[in-house]
Tab-separated table of C-alpha atoms in Angstrom:
chain	number	residue	atom	x	y	z
A	1	MET	CA	-4.884	20.681	0.685
A	2	SER	CA	-8.399	19.482	-0.182
A	3	GLN	CA	-8.257	21.336	-3.485
A	4	ILE	CA	-5.361	19.144	-4.664
A	5	LYS	CA	-6.730	16.557	-7.045
A	6	LYS	CA	-4.461	13.896	-8.451
A	7	SER	CA	-5.026	10.798	-10.500
A	8	PHE	CA	-4.213	7.578	-8.653
A	9	LEU	CA	-3.608	4.218	-10.300
A	10	LEU	CA	-3.712	1.269	-7.921
A	11	ILE	CA	-2.188	-1.855	-9.437
A	12	ASN	CA	-3.488	-5.167	-8.112
A	13	ARG	CA	-1.199	-8.130	-8.809
A	14	GLN	CA	-2.130	-10.660	-6.125
A	15	ALA	CA	-4.933	-13.208	-5.850
A	16	PRO	CA	-7.823	-12.192	-3.556
A	17	TYR	CA	-6.878	-14.640	-0.769
A	18	GLY	CA	-3.517	-15.913	0.460
A	19	SER	CA	-2.163	-12.460	1.237
A	20	SER	CA	-3.616	-9.198	2.503
A	21	ALA	CA	-2.659	-7.328	-0.686
A	22	ALA	CA	-6.101	-7.291	-2.318
A	23	ARG	CA	-7.856	-5.925	0.758
A	24	ASP	CA	-5.022	-3.470	1.431
A	25	ALA	CA	-5.395	-2.014	-2.067
A	26	LEU	CA	-9.174	-1.795	-1.715
A	27	ASP	CA	-8.838	0.105	1.577
A	28	VAL	CA	-6.474	2.591	-0.086
A	29	ALA	CA	-8.943	3.049	-2.966
A	30	LEU	CA	-11.823	3.779	-0.587
A	31	THR	CA	-9.705	6.196	1.459
A	32	ALA	CA	-8.567	8.038	-1.672
A	33	SER	CA	-12.202	8.353	-2.728
A	34	VAL	CA	-13.013	10.023	0.613
A	35	PHE	CA	-10.306	12.575	-0.304
A	36	GLU	CA	-12.098	13.016	-3.654
A	37	GLN	CA	-9.147	11.926	-5.748
A	38	ASP	CA	-9.423	10.487	-9.236
A	39	ILE	CA	-8.949	6.721	-8.889
A	40	SER	CA	-8.331	3.940	-11.395
A	41	LEU	CA	-7.753	0.276	-10.629
A	42	LEU	CA	-5.652	-1.999	-12.791
A	43	PHE	CA	-5.714	-5.779	-12.369
A	44	LEU	CA	-2.608	-7.608	-13.575
A	45	ALA	CA	-1.291	-11.166	-13.253
A	46	ASP	CA	-3.075	-13.113	-10.456
A	47	GLY	CA	-4.861	-9.887	-9.508
A	48	VAL	CA	-7.494	-10.729	-12.138
A	49	PHE	CA	-8.757	-13.519	-9.828
A	50	GLN	CA	-9.978	-10.756	-7.478
A	51	LEU	CA	-12.717	-9.946	-9.979
A	52	LEU	CA	-14.154	-13.459	-10.320
A	53	GLN	CA	-17.821	-13.877	-9.434
A	54	ASP	CA	-19.139	-16.345	-6.872
A	55	GLN	CA	-16.218	-16.285	-4.445
A	56	GLN	CA	-16.803	-18.441	-1.352
A	57	PRO	CA	-13.956	-17.733	1.092
A	58	GLN	CA	-15.984	-18.601	4.218
A	59	GLY	CA	-14.363	-22.044	4.228
A	60	ILE	CA	-10.966	-20.487	4.953
A	61	GLY	CA	-12.384	-18.012	7.451
A	62	GLN	CA	-12.024	-14.994	5.173
A	63	LYS	CA	-14.452	-12.218	4.307
A	64	ASN	CA	-15.724	-12.093	0.740
A	65	LEU	CA	-13.658	-9.555	-1.187
A	66	ALA	CA	-15.909	-9.549	-4.250
A	67	ALA	CA	-18.751	-8.163	-2.131
A	68	ASN	CA	-16.561	-5.160	-1.267
A	69	LEU	CA	-15.324	-4.744	-4.836
A	70	SER	CA	-18.899	-4.636	-6.133
A	71	ALA	CA	-19.474	-1.590	-3.886
A	72	LEU	CA	-16.787	0.422	-5.716
A	73	PRO	CA	-19.177	2.134	-8.166
A	74	MET	CA	-21.031	3.575	-5.137
A	75	TYR	CA	-17.793	5.371	-4.258
A	76	ASP	CA	-17.570	6.689	-7.824
A	77	ILE	CA	-14.708	4.301	-8.560
A	78	ASP	CA	-15.612	3.029	-12.000
A	79	GLN	CA	-12.294	3.210	-13.847
A	80	ILE	CA	-11.521	-0.522	-13.752
A	81	PHE	CA	-8.926	-1.950	-16.123
A	82	VAL	CA	-7.889	-5.555	-16.649
A	83	SER	CA	-4.922	-7.043	-18.449
A	84	ALA	CA	-6.286	-9.007	-21.420
A	85	SER	CA	-3.227	-11.257	-21.505
A	86	ALA	CA	-3.507	-12.053	-17.781
A	87	LEU	CA	-7.119	-13.162	-18.318
A	88	GLN	CA	-6.203	-15.217	-21.349
A	89	GLN	CA	-3.268	-16.923	-19.607
A	90	ARG	CA	-5.616	-18.031	-16.813
A	91	GLY	CA	-8.389	-19.238	-19.126
A	92	LEU	CA	-10.777	-16.531	-17.959
A	93	LYS	CA	-13.320	-14.511	-19.898
A	94	LYS	CA	-14.602	-10.969	-19.401
A	95	GLU	CA	-18.122	-12.343	-18.750
A	96	GLN	CA	-16.863	-14.050	-15.573
A	97	LEU	CA	-15.861	-10.770	-13.919
A	98	SER	CA	-17.977	-9.195	-11.182
A	99	LEU	CA	-17.420	-5.592	-12.325
A	100	PRO	CA	-17.654	-3.868	-15.682
A	101	ALA	CA	-14.017	-3.588	-16.690
A	102	GLU	CA	-12.076	-2.461	-19.728
A	103	LEU	CA	-9.629	-4.986	-21.183
A	104	LEU	CA	-6.237	-3.574	-22.164
A	105	ASP	CA	-3.292	-5.003	-24.060
A	106	ASP	CA	0.252	-4.497	-22.763
A	107	GLN	CA	0.849	-1.363	-24.832
A	108	GLN	CA	-2.356	0.225	-23.506
A	109	ILE	CA	-1.349	-0.714	-19.943
A	110	ALA	CA	1.939	1.143	-20.397
A	111	THR	CA	-0.002	4.199	-21.595
A	112	LEU	CA	-2.445	3.927	-18.673
A	113	ILE	CA	0.402	3.882	-16.144
A	114	SER	CA	2.154	6.839	-17.744
A	115	ARG	CA	-0.931	9.059	-17.718
A	116	HIS	CA	-1.483	8.831	-13.929
A	117	ASP	CA	0.086	11.169	-11.367
A	118	GLN	CA	0.622	8.504	-8.709
A	119	VAL	CA	0.975	4.757	-9.062
A	120	MET	CA	0.841	2.335	-6.134
A	121	SER	CA	1.361	-1.355	-6.464
A	122	PHE	CA	-0.014	-4.210	-4.354
B	1	MET	CA	11.627	16.469	-6.021
B	2	ILE	CA	9.260	15.505	-3.199
B	3	PHE	CA	9.127	11.742	-2.635
B	4	SER	CA	6.932	9.602	-0.413
B	5	LEU	CA	7.414	5.878	0.109
B	6	LEU	CA	4.864	3.114	0.531
B	7	ILE	CA	6.350	-0.049	2.018
B	8	THR	CA	4.377	-3.294	2.245
B	9	GLY	CA	6.975	-6.057	2.673
B	10	ALA	CA	7.911	-7.484	6.071
B	11	PRO	CA	11.377	-6.628	7.402
B	12	TYR	CA	13.762	-9.619	7.121
B	13	SER	CA	11.193	-11.760	5.251
B	14	SER	CA	11.439	-9.586	2.183
B	15	GLN	CA	14.079	-7.224	0.847
B	16	SER	CA	11.615	-4.372	0.449
B	17	VAL	CA	12.136	-2.490	3.745
B	18	ALA	CA	15.920	-2.747	3.508
B	19	THR	CA	15.944	-1.534	-0.096
B	20	ALA	CA	13.617	1.309	0.843
B	21	VAL	CA	15.955	2.571	3.572
B	22	GLN	CA	18.839	2.643	1.090
B	23	PHE	CA	16.662	4.458	-1.443
B	24	ALA	CA	15.579	6.981	1.186
B	25	ARG	CA	19.150	7.662	2.274
B	26	GLU	CA	20.301	8.180	-1.311
B	27	ALA	CA	17.332	10.415	-2.212
B	28	LEU	CA	18.037	12.639	0.804
B	29	GLN	CA	21.751	12.729	-0.032
B	30	GLN	CA	20.910	13.970	-3.518
B	31	GLY	CA	18.890	16.830	-2.053
B	32	HIS	CA	15.382	15.473	-2.578
B	33	THR	CA	12.650	15.844	0.041
B	34	LEU	CA	11.063	12.831	1.725
B	35	HIS	CA	7.569	13.925	2.707
B	36	ARG	CA	6.505	10.693	4.412
B	37	VAL	CA	7.340	7.000	4.753
B	38	PHE	CA	4.221	4.873	5.142
B	39	PHE	CA	4.535	1.331	6.529
B	40	TYR	CA	1.569	-0.789	5.478
B	41	ALA	CA	0.643	-4.498	5.574
B	42	ASP	CA	3.521	-6.641	6.919
B	43	ALA	CA	5.881	-3.657	6.847
B	44	VAL	CA	4.272	-2.535	10.134
B	45	HIS	CA	6.689	-4.898	11.917
B	46	THR	CA	9.413	-2.357	11.084
B	47	GLY	CA	7.902	-0.253	13.871
B	48	SER	CA	8.453	-2.897	16.562
B	49	LYS	CA	10.909	-1.958	19.284
B	50	LEU	CA	11.175	-5.663	20.128
B	51	ALA	CA	12.929	-6.672	16.895
B	52	THR	CA	16.263	-8.219	17.834
B	53	PRO	CA	18.314	-9.255	14.821
B	54	PRO	CA	21.811	-10.766	15.304
B	55	GLN	CA	24.494	-8.136	16.005
B	56	ASP	CA	26.201	-8.564	12.633
B	57	GLU	CA	22.996	-7.974	10.641
B	58	MET	CA	21.284	-4.765	9.645
B	59	HIS	CA	18.898	-3.602	12.362
B	60	ILE	CA	16.146	-2.364	10.065
B	61	PRO	CA	13.883	-0.651	12.650
B	62	ASN	CA	16.889	1.242	14.048
B	63	GLU	CA	18.148	2.182	10.562
B	64	TRP	CA	14.860	3.926	9.870
B	65	GLN	CA	14.794	5.473	13.312
B	66	GLN	CA	18.273	6.942	12.881
B	67	LEU	CA	17.432	8.252	9.408
B	68	ALA	CA	14.263	9.818	10.806
B	69	LYS	CA	16.185	11.466	13.656
B	70	ASP	CA	18.905	12.836	11.372
B	71	ASN	CA	16.488	14.187	8.763
B	72	ASP	CA	13.319	14.884	10.737
B	73	LEU	CA	11.367	12.273	8.764
B	74	ASP	CA	7.729	11.381	9.154
B	75	LEU	CA	7.529	7.601	9.729
B	76	VAL	CA	3.883	6.544	9.750
B	77	VAL	CA	2.726	3.012	10.542
B	78	CYS	CA	-0.783	2.108	9.389
B	79	ILE	CA	-2.797	1.797	12.587
B	80	ALA	CA	-5.284	-0.808	11.328
B	81	ALA	CA	-2.555	-3.034	9.869
B	82	ALA	CA	-0.349	-2.590	12.956
B	83	VAL	CA	-2.913	-3.270	15.674
B	84	ARG	CA	-4.011	-6.403	13.808
B	85	ARG	CA	-0.425	-7.673	13.794
B	86	GLY	CA	0.410	-6.750	17.366
B	87	VAL	CA	2.327	-3.494	16.895
B	88	LEU	CA	0.800	-0.995	19.355
B	89	ASP	CA	1.792	2.344	20.832
B	90	GLU	CA	1.147	3.044	24.506
B	91	GLY	CA	-2.242	4.593	23.802
B	92	GLU	CA	-3.496	1.628	21.783
B	93	ALA	CA	-2.098	-0.833	24.319
B	94	LYS	CA	-4.081	0.895	27.056
B	95	ARG	CA	-7.210	1.088	24.900
B	96	HIS	CA	-7.118	-2.627	24.086
B	97	GLU	CA	-6.031	-3.597	27.623
B	98	LYS	CA	-2.716	-5.089	26.524
B	99	PRO	CA	0.277	-5.438	28.891
B	100	ALA	CA	2.545	-3.078	26.899
B	101	GLY	CA	3.000	-1.011	23.795
B	102	ASN	CA	5.875	-1.905	21.485
B	103	LEU	CA	6.055	0.904	18.927
B	104	GLN	CA	9.582	2.207	18.414
B	105	ASP	CA	10.206	5.913	19.182
B	106	ASN	CA	10.079	8.250	16.141
B	107	TYR	CA	7.371	6.122	14.512
B	108	GLN	CA	3.703	7.042	14.783
B	109	LEU	CA	0.493	5.100	14.239
B	110	SER	CA	-2.009	6.742	11.932
B	111	GLY	CA	-4.633	5.991	9.310
B	112	LEU	CA	-4.597	5.477	5.554
B	113	GLY	CA	-5.504	9.127	5.121
B	114	GLN	CA	-1.819	9.836	5.778
B	115	LEU	CA	-0.873	7.697	2.768
B	116	VAL	CA	-3.384	9.414	0.482
B	117	GLU	CA	-2.320	12.842	1.745
B	118	ALA	CA	1.328	11.943	1.070
B	119	ALA	CA	0.459	10.963	-2.496
B	120	MET	CA	-1.439	14.224	-2.985
B	121	ILE	CA	1.487	16.325	-1.736
B	122	SER	CA	4.387	14.400	-3.314
B	123	ASP	CA	5.702	14.405	-6.860
B	124	ARG	CA	6.415	10.681	-6.682
B	125	MET	CA	5.070	7.831	-4.596
B	126	ILE	CA	7.389	4.820	-4.692
B	127	THR	CA	6.085	1.391	-3.644
B	128	PHE	CA	8.405	-1.171	-2.070
B	129	ALA	CA	6.393	-4.398	-2.160
B	130	PRO	CA	7.573	-7.862	-1.042
């Protein structure tokens, strides 16, 4: 059981606040890392907002997600991919992101998805 | 093929749980294996024995329960997501000093490890999001 190692791609499509999706995906990523699986994260559509620096969700009574995301490298989760077109559509730049991430075009995203064993979407 | 399902949409609010039950039924009919069904986020409400839809509508919690009974399925409800939203089994109800548990029979509360394990064992993990 523990010797099974698969590659997981977790796709994040939702903004960090307004639904539980972002935190749900993060919890799955951390759990999969405990099981020593190979994990990649892909941020699409409004999911790219999860990576913005200087989030201040205290005003709506939420915990800061960015603080948790910045801990990912400590769990050896450093395969972070971001949709270049999603950033561009929202007027965002790579420099504004809180984690080192690789920008991918749509063709590269298709390739990324196809090379993973398991894909989960949030 | 061995399938596992991840469901995150709320029953009745979104189509996801209803679509998933149809997918599960069809996959089983075609001879595939369903290793585990994992209810996460708002989908935990599928495990409530208190759900009371009108008689002429699909009773989603019972549909899953029947499918689980007929095929010996593993229906797992994420414990952290469920307890937060007020879906508790008898043990959790006692632990948190609540008046009653409301988890439907044939469903069990467990952790995210069950989702990761399902993905490790299965050929395909299918997500049914809202």
